[in-house]
């Protein structure tokens, strides 16, 4: 919601008036000088929507403030062009509504377009969430990164490297929504206060690394556009893409990283496949390149890649993982019940490369249990398990 600055206003005053932490107002308005806001300037207030209200007999700003349990001056601020002594029955004024519900609530068939719609909803209510494009998929879809936080410790989480594991995307989106709700309403998550997390960390998320693949699994070959003939050929002319993990070129993005890639190239398919083809060389695919560049450009202290399934957490690579990885994975196990596995006969994944390249903790988290794509009925259980892991990244 936007308001217009009056003489004498300050962000600190708005923080009191709206009962929103001042740091959230500051980070919702990155272009402005917080100490010198100007009369007439527009300021975004996170966590609120502006609603129309029609004046009824005997309404005054005073009675409306009491009935809505909000400060009188908040109503005056939102209606600064209205003469409150001359209210007319039937006249429309503005009232604030604090957002206390999730905007991300429909997580079935969570296509790329559905994610984009939800991101836009989140950004309009929570302008302190930052969005940027880190690259484009083969078909030209933006690969989107979201950032939340004002602190120096960067932690990164991604989902849907594998197309038929797309349930990981709404898991991450729901968490971002819950985090934002918690911050603006001062409500803890799992008994943990989140504002200190916001002040200490910068949480980076790429909820859908492989948008072309996700849409192919959910919508079928028609979603592949110019690639529909080639994906049908790769898929042996089957219209059932539920086993598809790769990107739209038939390259497995989690086999694309230069971390013992040659081992996978020697034993995996040598032509495009629904899964497991590591490409003709490391980092040939734009989605993998974007993810590698992201990690190179930033300073992620820790990385989680969300996959499905198995309720296990892979946390090592060739002994290159730092000692703290063991402590972190023990905390993940405690909060999720998932089983840590240090080494596995699998290479060239993003986690492998992240550990090798930066010697920092990287984890592949296998959410849920069953056959991919996991049934959406598992969403709540998976969310509750993974919530503790996502939170642990912000306090540990
Ligand atoms: Zn996977």
Coordinates of C-alpha atoms and ligand atoms in Angstrom, one line a residue:
X1 CA 0.0 0.0 0.0
X2 CA 1.3 3.5 -0.8
X3 CA 0.8 6.6 1.3
X4 CA 1.8 10.2 0.6
X5 CA 4.2 12.0 3.0
X6 CA 2.9 15.0 5.0
X7 CA 4.8 17.7 6.8
X8 CA 6.4 16.3 9.9
X9 CA 6.0 12.6 9.0
X10 CA 8.9 10.2 9.3
X11 CA 9.5 6.5 8.6
X12 CA 9.8 5.9 12.3
X13 CA 6.4 7.5 12.8
X14 CA 4.9 5.3 10.1
X15 CA 6.4 2.3 11.8
X16 CA 4.5 3.2 15.0
X17 CA 1.3 4.1 13.1
X18 CA 1.1 0.9 11.1
X19 CA 2.9 -1.3 13.7
X20 CA 5.4 -2.5 11.1
X21 CA 9.1 -2.7 11.9
X22 CA 10.9 0.3 10.5
X23 CA 13.5 -1.8 8.7
X24 CA 10.7 -3.3 6.6
X25 CA 9.5 0.1 5.6
X26 CA 13.0 1.2 4.8
X27 CA 13.8 -1.9 2.7
X28 CA 10.4 -1.5 0.9
X29 CA 11.5 1.9 -0.3
X30 CA 15.1 1.3 -1.4
X31 CA 15.4 4.5 -3.5
X32 CA 14.6 7.0 -0.8
X33 CA 16.7 8.6 1.9
X34 CA 15.0 7.3 5.0
X35 CA 16.2 10.3 7.1
X36 CA 14.9 12.9 4.7
X37 CA 11.6 11.9 3.3
X38 CA 9.9 14.7 1.3
X39 CA 6.4 16.1 1.6
X40 CA 4.4 14.7 -1.3
X41 CA 6.6 11.7 -1.8
X42 CA 5.0 8.3 -2.0
X43 CA 6.1 5.6 0.5
X44 CA 5.2 2.0 0.3
X45 CA 3.9 0.4 3.5
X46 CA 4.4 -3.4 3.5
X47 CA 1.8 -5.9 4.8
X48 CA -1.2 -3.7 4.1
X49 CA -3.9 -3.3 1.5
X50 CA -5.8 -0.2 0.9
X51 CA -9.6 -0.8 0.8
X52 CA -12.5 1.4 -0.1
X53 CA -15.1 2.1 2.6
X54 CA -18.4 3.8 2.1
X55 CA -19.4 6.3 4.7
X56 CA -22.6 5.4 6.7
X57 CA -24.7 7.6 9.0
X58 CA -22.9 8.8 12.1
X59 CA -19.5 7.6 10.8
X60 CA -16.6 9.9 11.7
X61 CA -12.9 9.2 11.3
X62 CA -12.9 8.9 15.1
X63 CA -15.6 6.2 15.3
X64 CA -14.0 4.3 12.3
X65 CA -10.6 4.4 14.1
X66 CA -12.1 2.8 17.2
X67 CA -14.2 0.3 15.3
X68 CA -11.2 -0.8 13.2
X69 CA -8.8 -0.6 16.1
X70 CA -6.3 1.6 14.3
X71 CA -4.9 5.1 15.1
X72 CA -7.0 8.1 14.1
X73 CA -4.1 9.6 12.3
X74 CA -3.7 6.5 10.1
X75 CA -7.1 7.2 8.6
X76 CA -6.3 10.9 8.2
X77 CA -3.0 10.0 6.5
X78 CA -4.7 7.7 4.0
X79 CA -7.4 10.3 3.3
X80 CA -5.4 13.5 3.4
X81 CA -7.5 15.1 0.6
X82 CA -10.8 14.6 2.4
X83 CA -12.2 17.1 4.9
X84 CA -13.1 14.8 7.8
X85 CA -15.6 17.4 9.2
X86 CA -17.7 17.2 6.0
X87 CA -18.2 13.5 5.6
X88 CA -21.2 12.6 3.4
X89 CA -23.2 9.4 3.7
X90 CA -22.3 7.3 0.6
X91 CA -18.9 8.9 0.2
X92 CA -15.9 6.6 -0.4
X93 CA -12.8 6.8 1.8
X94 CA -9.8 4.6 2.2
X95 CA -9.2 2.2 5.1
X96 CA -6.2 0.0 5.7
X97 CA -6.4 -3.7 5.9
X98 CA -3.5 -5.6 7.5
X99 CA -2.8 -8.8 5.5
X100 CA -2.9 -11.8 7.7
X101 CA -3.7 -14.5 5.2
X102 CA -1.5 -16.4 2.7
X103 CA -1.6 -15.2 -0.9
X104 CA -0.1 -18.5 -2.0
X105 CA -2.8 -21.0 -1.3
X106 CA -3.4 -22.8 -4.6
X107 CA -0.4 -25.0 -5.2
X108 CA -1.9 -27.6 -7.6
X109 CA -0.3 -27.8 -11.1
X110 CA 2.1 -25.1 -10.2
X111 CA 3.3 -23.9 -13.6
X112 CA 5.8 -21.2 -14.3
X113 CA 2.9 -18.8 -15.1
X114 CA 1.3 -19.5 -11.7
X115 CA 4.6 -18.8 -10.0
X116 CA 5.0 -15.5 -11.8
X117 CA 1.4 -14.5 -10.8
X118 CA 2.2 -15.4 -7.2
X119 CA 5.5 -13.5 -7.2
X120 CA 3.7 -10.4 -8.4
X121 CA 1.1 -10.7 -5.7
X122 CA 3.9 -11.1 -3.1
X123 CA 5.8 -8.1 -4.4
X124 CA 2.8 -5.9 -4.3
X125 CA 2.0 -6.6 -0.6
X126 CA 5.6 -7.1 0.5
X127 CA 7.8 -4.6 -1.5
X128 CA 10.8 -5.5 0.7
X129 CA 11.0 -8.8 -1.4
X130 CA 13.4 -8.1 -4.2
X131 CA 13.0 -9.9 -7.6
X132 CA 15.6 -10.2 -10.3
X133 CA 16.2 -12.3 -13.4
X134 CA 19.4 -14.4 -13.3
X135 CA 19.0 -15.6 -16.9
X136 CA 16.6 -17.2 -19.4
X137 CA 15.6 -20.8 -20.0
X138 CA 16.1 -22.4 -23.4
X139 CA 12.5 -21.2 -24.3
X140 CA 13.2 -17.7 -23.0
X141 CA 11.4 -17.8 -19.7
X142 CA 13.0 -15.6 -17.0
X143 CA 14.8 -17.6 -14.3
X144 CA 13.8 -15.6 -11.2
X145 CA 15.6 -15.0 -8.0
X146 CA 13.8 -13.6 -5.0
X147 CA 15.7 -12.0 -2.1
X148 CA 14.6 -11.2 1.4
X149 CA 16.7 -9.8 4.2
X150 CA 18.8 -6.9 5.3
X151 CA 21.7 -8.8 6.7
X152 CA 25.2 -9.8 5.5
X153 CA 24.9 -13.6 5.7
X154 CA 23.7 -14.8 2.3
X155 CA 22.0 -18.2 2.2
X156 CA 20.6 -19.7 -1.0
X157 CA 17.7 -22.1 -1.7
X158 CA 16.6 -23.4 -5.1
X159 CA 13.9 -25.8 -6.4
X160 CA 12.8 -27.6 -9.5
X161 CA 16.2 -28.3 -11.0
X162 CA 14.3 -31.5 -12.0
X163 CA 11.1 -30.9 -13.9
X164 CA 8.9 -33.6 -12.3
X165 CA 10.0 -32.5 -8.8
X166 CA 8.0 -29.2 -9.3
X167 CA 6.3 -29.5 -5.9
X168 CA 9.5 -28.0 -4.5
X169 CA 8.6 -24.7 -6.1
X170 CA 5.4 -24.0 -4.2
X171 CA 7.1 -25.3 -1.1
X172 CA 9.6 -22.5 -1.4
X173 CA 7.0 -19.9 -2.5
X174 CA 4.9 -20.8 0.5
X175 CA 7.8 -20.4 2.8
X176 CA 8.6 -16.9 1.4
X177 CA 4.9 -16.0 2.0
X178 CA 5.0 -17.3 5.5
X179 CA 8.3 -15.5 6.3
X180 CA 6.8 -12.2 4.9
X181 CA 3.6 -12.7 6.9
X182 CA 5.6 -13.4 10.0
X183 CA 7.7 -10.3 9.6
X184 CA 4.9 -7.9 9.0
X185 CA 2.7 -9.3 11.7
X186 CA 5.3 -9.9 14.4
X187 CA 4.3 -13.5 14.6
X188 CA 6.9 -16.2 15.3
X189 CA 7.3 -19.3 13.1
X190 CA 7.8 -22.5 15.1
X191 CA 8.2 -20.3 18.2
X192 CA 11.1 -18.5 16.5
X193 CA 11.1 -14.7 16.1
X194 CA 11.9 -13.9 12.5
X195 CA 12.9 -10.2 12.6
X196 CA 16.3 -11.1 13.9
X197 CA 16.7 -13.5 11.0
X198 CA 15.7 -10.8 8.6
X199 CA 18.3 -8.4 10.1
X200 CA 21.1 -11.0 10.1
X201 CA 20.6 -12.7 6.7
X202 CA 19.9 -12.2 3.0
X203 CA 17.8 -15.1 1.9
X204 CA 18.1 -15.9 -1.8
X205 CA 15.7 -18.2 -3.5
X206 CA 15.4 -19.5 -7.1
X207 CA 12.1 -21.3 -6.8
X208 CA 12.1 -22.8 -10.3
X209 CA 15.4 -23.5 -12.0
X210 CA 13.8 -25.4 -14.8
X211 CA 10.6 -23.6 -15.9
X212 CA 10.4 -25.2 -19.4
X213 CA 10.6 -28.7 -17.9
X214 CA 8.1 -28.0 -15.2
X215 CA 5.5 -26.7 -17.7
X216 CA 6.2 -29.8 -19.9
X217 CA 5.5 -32.2 -17.0
X218 CA 2.3 -30.3 -16.0
X219 CA 0.9 -29.3 -19.3
X220 CA 2.3 -31.8 -21.8
X221 CA 4.0 -31.4 -25.2
X222 CA 1.8 -28.4 -26.1
X223 CA 3.7 -26.4 -23.5
X224 CA 7.0 -27.1 -25.4
X225 CA 6.1 -24.9 -28.4
X226 CA 8.8 -25.2 -31.1
X227 CA 10.2 -28.0 -29.0
X228 CA 7.1 -30.2 -28.9
X229 CA 8.3 -32.5 -31.7
X230 CA 11.7 -32.9 -30.2
X231 CA 10.5 -33.6 -26.7
X232 CA 8.0 -36.2 -28.1
X233 CA 10.9 -37.9 -29.9
X234 CA 13.0 -37.9 -26.8
X235 CA 10.0 -39.3 -24.9
X236 CA 9.5 -42.2 -27.4
X237 CA 6.3 -40.4 -28.6
X238 CA 4.7 -40.8 -25.2
X239 CA 2.4 -38.0 -24.2
X240 CA 3.1 -38.9 -20.5
X241 CA 5.9 -36.6 -19.3
X242 CA 5.6 -37.5 -15.6
X243 CA 9.0 -39.1 -15.7
X244 CA 10.7 -36.1 -17.3
X245 CA 13.5 -34.5 -15.2
X246 CA 15.5 -32.7 -17.8
X247 CA 15.3 -29.3 -19.4
X248 CA 13.5 -28.9 -22.7
X249 CA 16.7 -30.0 -24.6
X250 CA 16.6 -33.3 -22.8
X251 CA 19.6 -32.4 -20.6
X252 CA 19.6 -33.2 -16.9
X253 CA 20.5 -29.9 -15.3
X254 CA 21.7 -31.5 -12.1
X255 CA 24.3 -33.5 -14.1
X256 CA 25.7 -30.4 -15.8
X257 CA 28.2 -29.0 -13.3
X258 CA 32.0 -29.4 -13.6
X259 CA 32.4 -31.6 -10.5
X260 CA 33.5 -35.0 -11.7
X261 CA 31.2 -34.5 -14.7
X262 CA 33.3 -37.0 -16.7
X263 CA 32.2 -39.8 -14.4
X264 CA 28.6 -39.2 -15.3
X265 CA 29.4 -38.6 -19.0
X266 CA 31.0 -42.0 -19.1
X267 CA 28.2 -44.0 -17.7
X268 CA 25.1 -42.0 -18.4
X269 CA 23.1 -41.6 -21.7
X270 CA 25.0 -39.9 -24.5
X271 CA 22.0 -38.4 -26.2
X272 CA 19.1 -36.3 -24.9
X273 CA 16.8 -38.2 -22.6
X274 CA 13.9 -37.4 -20.2
X275 CA 16.5 -37.8 -17.4
X276 CA 20.2 -38.4 -16.7
X277 CA 21.8 -37.1 -19.9
X278 CA 24.6 -34.8 -18.6
X279 CA 25.0 -32.9 -21.9
X280 CA 27.9 -33.0 -24.3
X281 CA 30.0 -30.9 -21.9
X282 CA 29.5 -29.2 -18.5
X283 CA 27.5 -26.1 -18.4
X284 CA 26.0 -26.2 -22.0
X285 CA 22.5 -25.3 -20.8
X286 CA 21.4 -21.8 -20.0
X287 CA 19.6 -22.8 -16.8
X288 CA 22.8 -24.4 -15.4
X289 CA 24.9 -21.5 -16.6
X290 CA 22.6 -19.1 -14.8
X291 CA 22.9 -21.0 -11.5
X292 CA 26.6 -21.3 -11.8
X293 CA 27.0 -17.5 -12.5
X294 CA 24.7 -16.8 -9.6
X295 CA 26.9 -18.6 -7.1
X296 CA 30.0 -17.1 -8.6
X297 CA 28.8 -13.6 -8.4
X298 CA 27.5 -13.8 -4.9
X299 CA 28.8 -14.8 -1.5
X300 CA 26.5 -17.6 -0.4
X301 CA 27.5 -19.0 2.9
X302 CA 25.3 -22.0 2.5
X303 CA 23.2 -23.6 -0.3
X304 CA 20.2 -25.9 -0.3
X305 CA 18.9 -27.6 -3.5
X306 CA 15.4 -28.9 -3.0
X307 CA 14.5 -32.1 -4.8
X308 CA 12.1 -35.0 -4.3
X309 CA 12.0 -37.7 -3.0
X310 CA 13.3 -40.0 -0.2
X311 CA 13.4 -37.9 3.0
X312 CA 17.2 -37.8 2.9
X313 CA 19.8 -35.0 2.9
X314 CA 23.0 -35.4 0.9
X315 CA 25.7 -33.2 2.4
X316 CA 29.2 -34.2 1.3
X317 CA 31.3 -34.2 -1.8
X318 CA 34.7 -35.9 -2.0
X319 CA 35.7 -34.8 1.5
X320 CA 35.6 -31.2 0.4
X321 CA 32.7 -30.2 2.6
X322 CA 33.7 -28.0 5.6
X323 CA 33.4 -29.4 9.1
X324 CA 30.4 -27.2 9.9
X325 CA 28.3 -29.2 7.2
X326 CA 28.0 -32.0 9.7
X327 CA 26.7 -29.8 12.5
X328 CA 24.2 -28.2 10.1
X329 CA 22.9 -31.4 8.7
X330 CA 22.4 -32.7 12.3
X331 CA 20.2 -29.7 12.9
X332 CA 18.3 -30.4 9.7
X333 CA 17.8 -34.0 10.8
X334 CA 16.5 -32.8 14.2
X335 CA 13.9 -30.4 12.8
X336 CA 12.8 -32.5 9.8
X337 CA 13.3 -36.1 10.7
X338 CA 15.2 -36.6 7.4
X339 CA 18.2 -38.8 7.3
X340 CA 21.7 -37.4 6.5
X341 CA 23.8 -39.2 3.9
X342 CA 27.3 -37.9 3.5
X343 CA 28.4 -39.5 0.2
X344 CA 26.6 -41.1 -2.7
X345 CA 27.7 -42.4 -6.1
X346 CA 26.4 -39.3 -7.9
X347 CA 28.4 -36.4 -9.4
X348 CA 28.1 -33.2 -11.4
X349 CA 25.2 -31.9 -9.3
X350 CA 24.8 -28.3 -8.2
X351 CA 25.5 -29.3 -4.6
X352 CA 28.7 -31.2 -5.6
X353 CA 30.0 -28.2 -7.6
X354 CA 29.0 -25.7 -4.9
X355 CA 31.0 -27.6 -2.2
X356 CA 34.0 -28.2 -4.5
X357 CA 34.1 -24.6 -5.7
X358 CA 33.5 -22.7 -2.5
X359 CA 34.2 -25.3 0.3
X360 CA 31.1 -24.2 1.9
X361 CA 28.1 -26.2 3.1
X362 CA 25.9 -27.4 0.3
X363 CA 23.0 -29.8 0.6
X364 CA 20.7 -31.7 -1.7
X365 CA 17.5 -32.2 0.2
X366 CA 15.1 -34.9 -1.0
X367 CA 11.7 -33.9 0.1
X368 CA 8.8 -36.4 0.7
X369 CA 8.5 -40.0 -0.2
X370 CA 6.9 -41.8 -3.1
X371 CA 7.0 -41.7 -6.9
X372 CA 7.7 -38.4 -8.7
X373 CA 5.8 -36.2 -9.3
X374 CA 4.7 -36.6 -5.7
X375 CA 1.0 -36.2 -5.2
X376 CA 0.0 -32.8 -4.1
X377 CA -1.7 -34.3 -1.1
X378 CA 1.7 -34.6 0.4
X379 CA 2.2 -30.9 0.2
X380 CA 1.3 -30.0 3.8
X381 CA 3.5 -32.8 5.3
X382 CA 6.4 -31.9 3.1
X383 CA 6.0 -28.3 4.0
X384 CA 6.1 -28.9 7.7
X385 CA 9.2 -31.1 7.4
X386 CA 11.1 -28.7 5.2
X387 CA 10.0 -25.6 7.1
X388 CA 12.4 -26.4 9.9
X389 CA 15.2 -26.7 7.4
X390 CA 14.4 -23.4 5.7
X391 CA 14.2 -21.7 9.0
X392 CA 17.5 -23.3 10.3
X393 CA 19.3 -21.6 7.4
X394 CA 18.2 -18.3 8.8
X395 CA 19.2 -18.8 12.5
X396 CA 22.1 -21.3 12.4
Ligands
LIG1 ZN1 16.0 -34.3 -8.3

